PDB file of C-alpha atoms and ligand atoms in Angstrom:
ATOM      1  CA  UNK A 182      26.588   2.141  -5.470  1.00  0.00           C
ATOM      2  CA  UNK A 183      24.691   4.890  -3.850  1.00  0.00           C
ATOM      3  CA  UNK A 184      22.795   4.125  -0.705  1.00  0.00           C
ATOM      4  CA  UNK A 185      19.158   5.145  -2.723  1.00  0.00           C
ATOM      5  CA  UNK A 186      20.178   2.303  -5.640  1.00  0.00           C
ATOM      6  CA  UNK A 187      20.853   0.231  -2.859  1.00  0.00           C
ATOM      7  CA  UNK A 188      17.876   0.422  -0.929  1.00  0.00           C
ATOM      8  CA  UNK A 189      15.475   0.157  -4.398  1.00  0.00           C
ATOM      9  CA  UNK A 190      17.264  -3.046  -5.446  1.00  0.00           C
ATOM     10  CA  UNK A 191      17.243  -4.656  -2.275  1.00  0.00           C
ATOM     11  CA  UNK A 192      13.843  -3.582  -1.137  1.00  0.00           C
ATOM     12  CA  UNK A 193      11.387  -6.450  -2.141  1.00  0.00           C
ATOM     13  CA  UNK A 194       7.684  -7.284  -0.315  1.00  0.00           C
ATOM     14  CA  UNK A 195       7.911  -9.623   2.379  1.00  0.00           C
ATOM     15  CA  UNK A 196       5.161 -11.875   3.252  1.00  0.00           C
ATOM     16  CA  UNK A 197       3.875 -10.542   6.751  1.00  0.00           C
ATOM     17  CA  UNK A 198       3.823 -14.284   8.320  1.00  0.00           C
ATOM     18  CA  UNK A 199       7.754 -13.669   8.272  1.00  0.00           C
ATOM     19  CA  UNK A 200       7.140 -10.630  10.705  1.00  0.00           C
ATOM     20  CA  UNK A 201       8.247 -10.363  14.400  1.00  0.00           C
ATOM     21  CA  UNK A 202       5.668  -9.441  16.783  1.00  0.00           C
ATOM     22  CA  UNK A 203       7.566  -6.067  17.614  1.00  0.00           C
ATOM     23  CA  UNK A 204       5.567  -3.075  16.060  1.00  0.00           C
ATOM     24  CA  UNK A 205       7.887  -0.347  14.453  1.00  0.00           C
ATOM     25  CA  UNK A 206       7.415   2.930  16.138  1.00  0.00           C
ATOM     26  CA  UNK A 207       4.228   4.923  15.314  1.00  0.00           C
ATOM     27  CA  UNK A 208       6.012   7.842  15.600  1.00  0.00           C
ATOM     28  CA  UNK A 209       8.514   6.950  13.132  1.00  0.00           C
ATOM     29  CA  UNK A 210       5.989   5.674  10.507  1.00  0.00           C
ATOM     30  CA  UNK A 211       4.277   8.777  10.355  1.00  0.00           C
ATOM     31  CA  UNK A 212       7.397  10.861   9.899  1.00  0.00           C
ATOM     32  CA  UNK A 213       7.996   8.143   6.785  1.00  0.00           C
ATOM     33  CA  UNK A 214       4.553   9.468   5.642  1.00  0.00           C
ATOM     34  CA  UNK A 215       4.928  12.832   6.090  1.00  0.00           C
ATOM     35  CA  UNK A 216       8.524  12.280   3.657  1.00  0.00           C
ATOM     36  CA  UNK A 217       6.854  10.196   1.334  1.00  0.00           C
ATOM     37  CA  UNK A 218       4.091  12.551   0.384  1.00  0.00           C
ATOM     38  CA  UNK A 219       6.628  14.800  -1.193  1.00  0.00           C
ATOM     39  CA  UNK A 220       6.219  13.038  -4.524  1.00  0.00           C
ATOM     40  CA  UNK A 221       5.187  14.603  -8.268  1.00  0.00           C
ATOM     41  CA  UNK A 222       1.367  15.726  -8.160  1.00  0.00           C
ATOM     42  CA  UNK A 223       0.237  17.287 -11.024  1.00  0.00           C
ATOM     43  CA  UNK A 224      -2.584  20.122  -9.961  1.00  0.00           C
ATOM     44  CA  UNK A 225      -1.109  19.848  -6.552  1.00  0.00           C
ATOM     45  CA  UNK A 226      -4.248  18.050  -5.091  1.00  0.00           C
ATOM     46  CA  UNK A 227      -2.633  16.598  -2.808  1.00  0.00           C
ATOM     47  CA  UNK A 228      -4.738  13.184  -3.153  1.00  0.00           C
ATOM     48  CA  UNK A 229      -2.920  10.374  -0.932  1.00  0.00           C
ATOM     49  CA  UNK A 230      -4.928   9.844   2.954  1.00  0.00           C
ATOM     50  CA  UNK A 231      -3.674   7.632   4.859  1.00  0.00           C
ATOM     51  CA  UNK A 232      -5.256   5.227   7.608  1.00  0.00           C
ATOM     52  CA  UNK A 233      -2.067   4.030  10.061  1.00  0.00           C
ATOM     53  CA  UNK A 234      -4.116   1.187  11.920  1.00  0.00           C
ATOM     54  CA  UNK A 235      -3.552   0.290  15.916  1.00  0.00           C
ATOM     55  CA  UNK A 236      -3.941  -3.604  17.158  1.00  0.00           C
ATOM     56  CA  UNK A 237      -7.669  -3.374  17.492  1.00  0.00           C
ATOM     57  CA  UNK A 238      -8.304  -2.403  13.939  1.00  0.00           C
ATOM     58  CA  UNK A 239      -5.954  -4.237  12.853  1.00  0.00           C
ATOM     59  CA  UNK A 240      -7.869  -7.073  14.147  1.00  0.00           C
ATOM     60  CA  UNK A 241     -10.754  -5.934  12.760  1.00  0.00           C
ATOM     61  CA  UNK A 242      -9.608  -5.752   9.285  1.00  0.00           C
ATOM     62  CA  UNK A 243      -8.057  -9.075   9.341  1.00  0.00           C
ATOM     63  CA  UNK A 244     -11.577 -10.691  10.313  1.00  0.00           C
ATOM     64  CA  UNK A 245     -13.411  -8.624   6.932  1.00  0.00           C
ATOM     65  CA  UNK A 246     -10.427 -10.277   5.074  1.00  0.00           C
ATOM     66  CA  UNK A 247     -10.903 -13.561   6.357  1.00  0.00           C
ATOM     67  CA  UNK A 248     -14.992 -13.232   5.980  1.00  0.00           C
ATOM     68  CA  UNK A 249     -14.234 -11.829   2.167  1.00  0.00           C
ATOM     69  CA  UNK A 250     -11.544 -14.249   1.207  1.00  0.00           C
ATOM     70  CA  UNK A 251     -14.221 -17.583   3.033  1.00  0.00           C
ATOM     71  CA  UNK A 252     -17.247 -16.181   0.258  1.00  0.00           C
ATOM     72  CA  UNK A 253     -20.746 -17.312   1.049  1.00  0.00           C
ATOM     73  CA  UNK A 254     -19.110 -20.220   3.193  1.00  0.00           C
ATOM     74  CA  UNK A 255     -20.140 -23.219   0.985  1.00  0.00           C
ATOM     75  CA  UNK A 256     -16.650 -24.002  -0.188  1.00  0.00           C
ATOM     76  CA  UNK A 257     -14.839 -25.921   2.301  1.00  0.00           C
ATOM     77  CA  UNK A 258     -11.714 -25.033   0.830  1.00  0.00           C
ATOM     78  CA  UNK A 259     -12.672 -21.095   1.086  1.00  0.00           C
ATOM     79  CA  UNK A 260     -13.439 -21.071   4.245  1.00  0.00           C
ATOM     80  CA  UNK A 261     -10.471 -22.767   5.470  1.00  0.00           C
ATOM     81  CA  UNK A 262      -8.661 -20.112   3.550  1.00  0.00           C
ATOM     82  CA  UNK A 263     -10.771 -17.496   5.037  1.00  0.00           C
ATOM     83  CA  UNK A 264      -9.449 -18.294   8.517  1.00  0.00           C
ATOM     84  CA  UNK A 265      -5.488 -18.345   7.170  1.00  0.00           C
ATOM     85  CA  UNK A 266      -6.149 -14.744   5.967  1.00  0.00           C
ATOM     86  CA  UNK A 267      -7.711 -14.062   9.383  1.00  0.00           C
ATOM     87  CA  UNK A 268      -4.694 -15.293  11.248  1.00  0.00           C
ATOM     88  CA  UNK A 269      -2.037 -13.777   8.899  1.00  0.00           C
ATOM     89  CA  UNK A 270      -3.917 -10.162   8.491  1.00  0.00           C
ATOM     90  CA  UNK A 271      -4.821 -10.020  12.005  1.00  0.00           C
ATOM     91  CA  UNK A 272      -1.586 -10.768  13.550  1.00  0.00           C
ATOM     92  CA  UNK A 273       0.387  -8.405  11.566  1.00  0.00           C
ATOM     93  CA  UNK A 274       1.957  -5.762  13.143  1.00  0.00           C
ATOM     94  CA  UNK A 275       1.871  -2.124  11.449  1.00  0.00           C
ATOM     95  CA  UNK A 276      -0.764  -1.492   8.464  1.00  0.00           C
ATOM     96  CA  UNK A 277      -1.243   1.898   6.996  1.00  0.00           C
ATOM     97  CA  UNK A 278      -3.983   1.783   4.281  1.00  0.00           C
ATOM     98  CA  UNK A 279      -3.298   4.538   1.598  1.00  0.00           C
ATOM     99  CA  UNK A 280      -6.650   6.161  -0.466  1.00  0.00           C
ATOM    100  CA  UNK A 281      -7.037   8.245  -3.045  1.00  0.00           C
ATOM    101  CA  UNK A 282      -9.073  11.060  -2.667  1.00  0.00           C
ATOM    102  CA  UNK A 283     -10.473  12.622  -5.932  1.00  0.00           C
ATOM    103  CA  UNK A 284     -13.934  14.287  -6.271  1.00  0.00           C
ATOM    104  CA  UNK A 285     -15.096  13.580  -9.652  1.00  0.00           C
ATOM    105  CA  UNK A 286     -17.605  16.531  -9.057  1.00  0.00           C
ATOM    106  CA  UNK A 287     -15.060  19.160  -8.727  1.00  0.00           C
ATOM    107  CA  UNK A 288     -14.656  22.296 -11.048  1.00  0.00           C
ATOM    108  CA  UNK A 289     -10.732  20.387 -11.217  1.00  0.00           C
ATOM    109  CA  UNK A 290     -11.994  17.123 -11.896  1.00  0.00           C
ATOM    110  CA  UNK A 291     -14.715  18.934 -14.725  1.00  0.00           C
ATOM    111  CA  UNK A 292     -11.606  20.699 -16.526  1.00  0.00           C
ATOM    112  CA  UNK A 293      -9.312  17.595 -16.464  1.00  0.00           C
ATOM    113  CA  UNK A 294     -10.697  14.607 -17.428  1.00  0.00           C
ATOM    114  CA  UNK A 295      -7.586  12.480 -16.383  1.00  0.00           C
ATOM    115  CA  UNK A 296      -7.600  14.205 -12.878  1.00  0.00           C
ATOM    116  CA  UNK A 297      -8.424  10.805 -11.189  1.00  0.00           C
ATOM    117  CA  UNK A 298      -5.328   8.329 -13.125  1.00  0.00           C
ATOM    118  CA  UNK A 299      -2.941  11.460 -12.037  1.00  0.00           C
ATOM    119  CA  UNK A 300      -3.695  11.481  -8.412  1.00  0.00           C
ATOM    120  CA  UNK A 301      -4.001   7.936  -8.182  1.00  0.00           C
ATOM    121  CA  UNK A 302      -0.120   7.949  -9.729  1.00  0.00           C
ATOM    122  CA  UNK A 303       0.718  10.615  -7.223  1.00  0.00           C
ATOM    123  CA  UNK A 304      -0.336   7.892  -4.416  1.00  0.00           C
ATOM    124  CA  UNK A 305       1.539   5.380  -6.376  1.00  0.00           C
ATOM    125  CA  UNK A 306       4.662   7.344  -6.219  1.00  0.00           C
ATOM    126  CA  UNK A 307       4.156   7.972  -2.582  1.00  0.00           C
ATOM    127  CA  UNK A 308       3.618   3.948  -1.938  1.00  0.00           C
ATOM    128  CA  UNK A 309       6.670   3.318  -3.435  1.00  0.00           C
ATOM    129  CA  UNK A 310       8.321   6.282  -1.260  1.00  0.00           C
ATOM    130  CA  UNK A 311       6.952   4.897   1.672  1.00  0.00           C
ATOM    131  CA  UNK A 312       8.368   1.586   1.065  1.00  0.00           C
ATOM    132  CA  UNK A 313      11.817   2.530   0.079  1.00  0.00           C
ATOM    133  CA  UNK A 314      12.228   4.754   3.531  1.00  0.00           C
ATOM    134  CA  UNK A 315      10.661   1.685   4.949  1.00  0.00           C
ATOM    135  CA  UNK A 316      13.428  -0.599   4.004  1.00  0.00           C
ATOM    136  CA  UNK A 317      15.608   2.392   4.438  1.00  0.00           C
ATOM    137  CA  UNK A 318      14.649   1.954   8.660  1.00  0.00           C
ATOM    138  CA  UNK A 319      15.076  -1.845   8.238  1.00  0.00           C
ATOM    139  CA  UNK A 320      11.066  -2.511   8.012  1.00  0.00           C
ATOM    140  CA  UNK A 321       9.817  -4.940   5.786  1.00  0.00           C
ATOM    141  CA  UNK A 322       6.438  -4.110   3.741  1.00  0.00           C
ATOM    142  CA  UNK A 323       3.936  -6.088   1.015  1.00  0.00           C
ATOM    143  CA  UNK A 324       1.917  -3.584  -0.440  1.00  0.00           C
ATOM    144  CA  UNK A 325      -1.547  -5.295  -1.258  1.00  0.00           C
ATOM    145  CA  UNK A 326      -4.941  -4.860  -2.767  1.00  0.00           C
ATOM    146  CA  UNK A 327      -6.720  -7.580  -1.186  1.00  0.00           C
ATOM    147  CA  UNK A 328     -10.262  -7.195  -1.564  1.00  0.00           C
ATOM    148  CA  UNK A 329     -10.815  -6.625   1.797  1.00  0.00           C
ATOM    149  CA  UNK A 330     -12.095  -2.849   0.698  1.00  0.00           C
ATOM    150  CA  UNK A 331     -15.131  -4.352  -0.908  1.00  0.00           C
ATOM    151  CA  UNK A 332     -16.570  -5.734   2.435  1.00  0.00           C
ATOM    152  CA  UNK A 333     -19.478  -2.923   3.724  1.00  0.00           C
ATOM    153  CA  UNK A 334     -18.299  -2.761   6.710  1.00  0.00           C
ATOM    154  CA  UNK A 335     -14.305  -1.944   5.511  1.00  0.00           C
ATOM    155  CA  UNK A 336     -14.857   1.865   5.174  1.00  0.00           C
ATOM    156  CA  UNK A 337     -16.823   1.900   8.842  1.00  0.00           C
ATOM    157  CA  UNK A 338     -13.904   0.214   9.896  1.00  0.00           C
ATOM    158  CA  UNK A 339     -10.938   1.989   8.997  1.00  0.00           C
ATOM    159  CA  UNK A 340     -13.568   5.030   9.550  1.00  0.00           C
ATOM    160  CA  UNK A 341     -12.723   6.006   5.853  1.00  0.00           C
ATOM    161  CA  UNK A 342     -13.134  10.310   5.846  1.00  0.00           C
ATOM    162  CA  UNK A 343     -14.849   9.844   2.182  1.00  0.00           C
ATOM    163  CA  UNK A 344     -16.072   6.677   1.104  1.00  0.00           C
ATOM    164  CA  UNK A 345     -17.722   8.024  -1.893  1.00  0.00           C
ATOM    165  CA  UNK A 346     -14.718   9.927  -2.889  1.00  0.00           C
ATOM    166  CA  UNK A 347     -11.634   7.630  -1.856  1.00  0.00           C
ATOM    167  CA  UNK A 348     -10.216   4.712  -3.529  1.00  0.00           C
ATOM    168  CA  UNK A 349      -7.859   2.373  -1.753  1.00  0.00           C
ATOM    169  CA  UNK A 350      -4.475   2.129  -3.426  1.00  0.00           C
ATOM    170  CA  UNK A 351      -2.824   0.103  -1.162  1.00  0.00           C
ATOM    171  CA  UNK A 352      -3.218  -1.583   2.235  1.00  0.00           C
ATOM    172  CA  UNK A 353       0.813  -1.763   3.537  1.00  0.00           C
ATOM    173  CA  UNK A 354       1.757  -4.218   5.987  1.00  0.00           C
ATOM    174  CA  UNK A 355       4.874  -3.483   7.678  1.00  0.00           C
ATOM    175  CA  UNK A 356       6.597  -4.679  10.570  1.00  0.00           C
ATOM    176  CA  UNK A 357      10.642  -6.818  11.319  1.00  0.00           C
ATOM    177  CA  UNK A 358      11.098  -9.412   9.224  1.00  0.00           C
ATOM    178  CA  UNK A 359      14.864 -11.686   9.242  1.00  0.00           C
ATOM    179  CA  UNK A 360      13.463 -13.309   6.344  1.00  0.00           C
ATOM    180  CA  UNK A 361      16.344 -13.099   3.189  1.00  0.00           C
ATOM    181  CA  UNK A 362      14.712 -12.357   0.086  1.00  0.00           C
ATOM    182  CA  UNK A 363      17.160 -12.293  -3.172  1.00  0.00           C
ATOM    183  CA  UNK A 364      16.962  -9.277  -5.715  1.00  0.00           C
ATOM    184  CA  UNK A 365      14.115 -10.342  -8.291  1.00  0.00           C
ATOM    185  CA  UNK A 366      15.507 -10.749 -11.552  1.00  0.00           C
ATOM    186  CA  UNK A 367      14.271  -8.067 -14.415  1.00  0.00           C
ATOM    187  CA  UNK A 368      13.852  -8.640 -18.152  1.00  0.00           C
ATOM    188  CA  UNK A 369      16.898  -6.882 -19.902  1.00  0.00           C
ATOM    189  CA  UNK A 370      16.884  -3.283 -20.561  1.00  0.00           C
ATOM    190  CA  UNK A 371      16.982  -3.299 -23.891  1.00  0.00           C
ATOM    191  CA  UNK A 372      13.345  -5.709 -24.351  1.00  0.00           C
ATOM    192  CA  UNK A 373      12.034  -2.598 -22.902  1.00  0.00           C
ATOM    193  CA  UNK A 374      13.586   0.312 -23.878  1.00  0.00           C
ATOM    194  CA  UNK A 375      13.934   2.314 -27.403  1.00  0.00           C
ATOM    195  CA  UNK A 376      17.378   3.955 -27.407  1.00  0.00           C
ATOM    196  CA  UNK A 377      17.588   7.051 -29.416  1.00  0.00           C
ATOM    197  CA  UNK A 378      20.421   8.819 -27.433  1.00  0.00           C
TER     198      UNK A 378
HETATM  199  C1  LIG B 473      -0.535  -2.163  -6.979  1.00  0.00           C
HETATM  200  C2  LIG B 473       0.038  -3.388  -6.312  1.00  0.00           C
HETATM  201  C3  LIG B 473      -0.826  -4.288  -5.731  1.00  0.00           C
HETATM  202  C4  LIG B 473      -0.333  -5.439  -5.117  1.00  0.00           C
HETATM  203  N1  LIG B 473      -1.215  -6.309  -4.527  1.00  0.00           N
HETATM  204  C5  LIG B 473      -0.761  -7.442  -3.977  1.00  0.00           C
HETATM  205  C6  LIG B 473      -1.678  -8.356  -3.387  1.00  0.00           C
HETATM  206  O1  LIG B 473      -2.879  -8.116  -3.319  1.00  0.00           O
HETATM  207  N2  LIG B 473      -1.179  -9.507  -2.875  1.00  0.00           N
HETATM  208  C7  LIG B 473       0.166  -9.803  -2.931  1.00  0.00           C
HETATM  209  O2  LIG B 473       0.555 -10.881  -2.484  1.00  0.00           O
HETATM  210  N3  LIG B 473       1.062  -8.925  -3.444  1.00  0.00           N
HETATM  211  C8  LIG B 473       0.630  -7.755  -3.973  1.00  0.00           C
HETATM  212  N4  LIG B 473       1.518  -6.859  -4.504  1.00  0.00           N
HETATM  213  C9  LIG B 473       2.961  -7.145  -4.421  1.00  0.00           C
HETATM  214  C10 LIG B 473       3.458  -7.722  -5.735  1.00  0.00           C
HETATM  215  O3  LIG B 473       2.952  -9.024  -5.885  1.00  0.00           O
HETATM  216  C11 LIG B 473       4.983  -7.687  -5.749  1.00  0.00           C
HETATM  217  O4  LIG B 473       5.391  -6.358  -5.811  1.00  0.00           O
HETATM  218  C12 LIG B 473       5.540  -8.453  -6.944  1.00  0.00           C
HETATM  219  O5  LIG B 473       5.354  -9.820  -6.767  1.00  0.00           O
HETATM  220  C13 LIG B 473       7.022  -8.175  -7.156  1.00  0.00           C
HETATM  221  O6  LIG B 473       7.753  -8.542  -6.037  1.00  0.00           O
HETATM  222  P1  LIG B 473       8.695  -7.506  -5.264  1.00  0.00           P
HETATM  223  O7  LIG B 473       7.834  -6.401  -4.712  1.00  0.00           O
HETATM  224  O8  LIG B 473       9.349  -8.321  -4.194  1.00  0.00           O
HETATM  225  O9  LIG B 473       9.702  -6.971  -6.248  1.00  0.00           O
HETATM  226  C14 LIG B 473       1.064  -5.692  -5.100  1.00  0.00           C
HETATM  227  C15 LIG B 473       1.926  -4.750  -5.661  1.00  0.00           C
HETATM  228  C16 LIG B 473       1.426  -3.608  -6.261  1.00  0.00           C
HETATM  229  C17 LIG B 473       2.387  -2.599  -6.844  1.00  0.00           C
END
């Protein structure tokens, strides 16, 4: 089998409490990025920004995750949760948050009413690219969509270029994991598919 078949079967996410504390090269993320935005974009809007995170706001994240996933703190078992999150976001090596920038008050956006579902499939396809080269390098990723974005103080944070304008598509944690994780099993082909070749 060809080395791209290889690498989509065998990619699968990892859970980012399996991850070593050694952070993959910064330099060699953002040349996965720079790859991985050469994906289909219909208009060529070129929608995807990305946010590739350092320790510190890493950290910071991780604490709006906790204080999202603990609620209004009068649920015991919340709040313990709350501080798991914490601990697992915050520790996490390498997280790139990916956003979708589309401005609904655009001339584009005016003439295509299904402007915003086509870039936010562009950044899709670009996810997935950036995961495949990811496991490509031998770096483990879980692409998520915690609600972490809904805390105020997220887009301050990650010092968001748009907030009004960007969606977040996915928040990918990344880093070394030795964890084995089989091939999921699919559904048969045929369930889904309508032959008419
Ligand atoms: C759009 C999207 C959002 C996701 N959000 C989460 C998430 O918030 N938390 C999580 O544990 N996994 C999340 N995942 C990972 C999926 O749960 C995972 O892909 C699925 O269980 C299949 O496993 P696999 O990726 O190993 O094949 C997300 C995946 C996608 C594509």
């Amino acid at each position: 089998m060809d080395e791209l078949q290889k690498i989509i079967r065998r990619r699968r996410t990892s859970k980012p409490v399996t991850f070593s504390g050694e952070v993959p090269d910064p330099g060699l993320v953002r040349e996965l990025i720079e790859i991985a935005r050469y994906a289909p974009n219909h208009h060529k809007t070129e929608p995807a920004r990305f946010y590739l995170l350092g320790r510190e706001k890493i950290g910071q994240v991780g604490k709006l995750f906790g204080a999202v996933a603990a609620g209004d703190g009068s649920d015991p078992s919340l709040v313990e949760k709350g501080k798991r999150k914490e601990q697992e976001w915050s520790s996490c090596p390498g997280l790139l948050v990916v956003t979708c920038h589309t401005d609904q008050d655009s001339d584009l956006a005016r003439r295509y009413t299904d402007l915003a579902r086509e870039d936010y499939a562009t950044c899709s396809c670009i996810c997935q690219n950036l995961l495949l080269l990811m496991e490509s390098k031998g770096i483990s990723s879980k692409w998520s969509t915690g609600p972490v974005w809904k805390h105020p103080e997220f887009a301050r944070t990650v010092e968001i270029a748009s907030p009004g304008t960007e969606e977040v598509v996915a928040l990918i944690f990344y880093g070394y994991s030795d964890a084995e994780i089989p091939p999921r099993p699919l559904t048969p082909l045929k369930d889904h598919l309508k032959d008419f070749s």
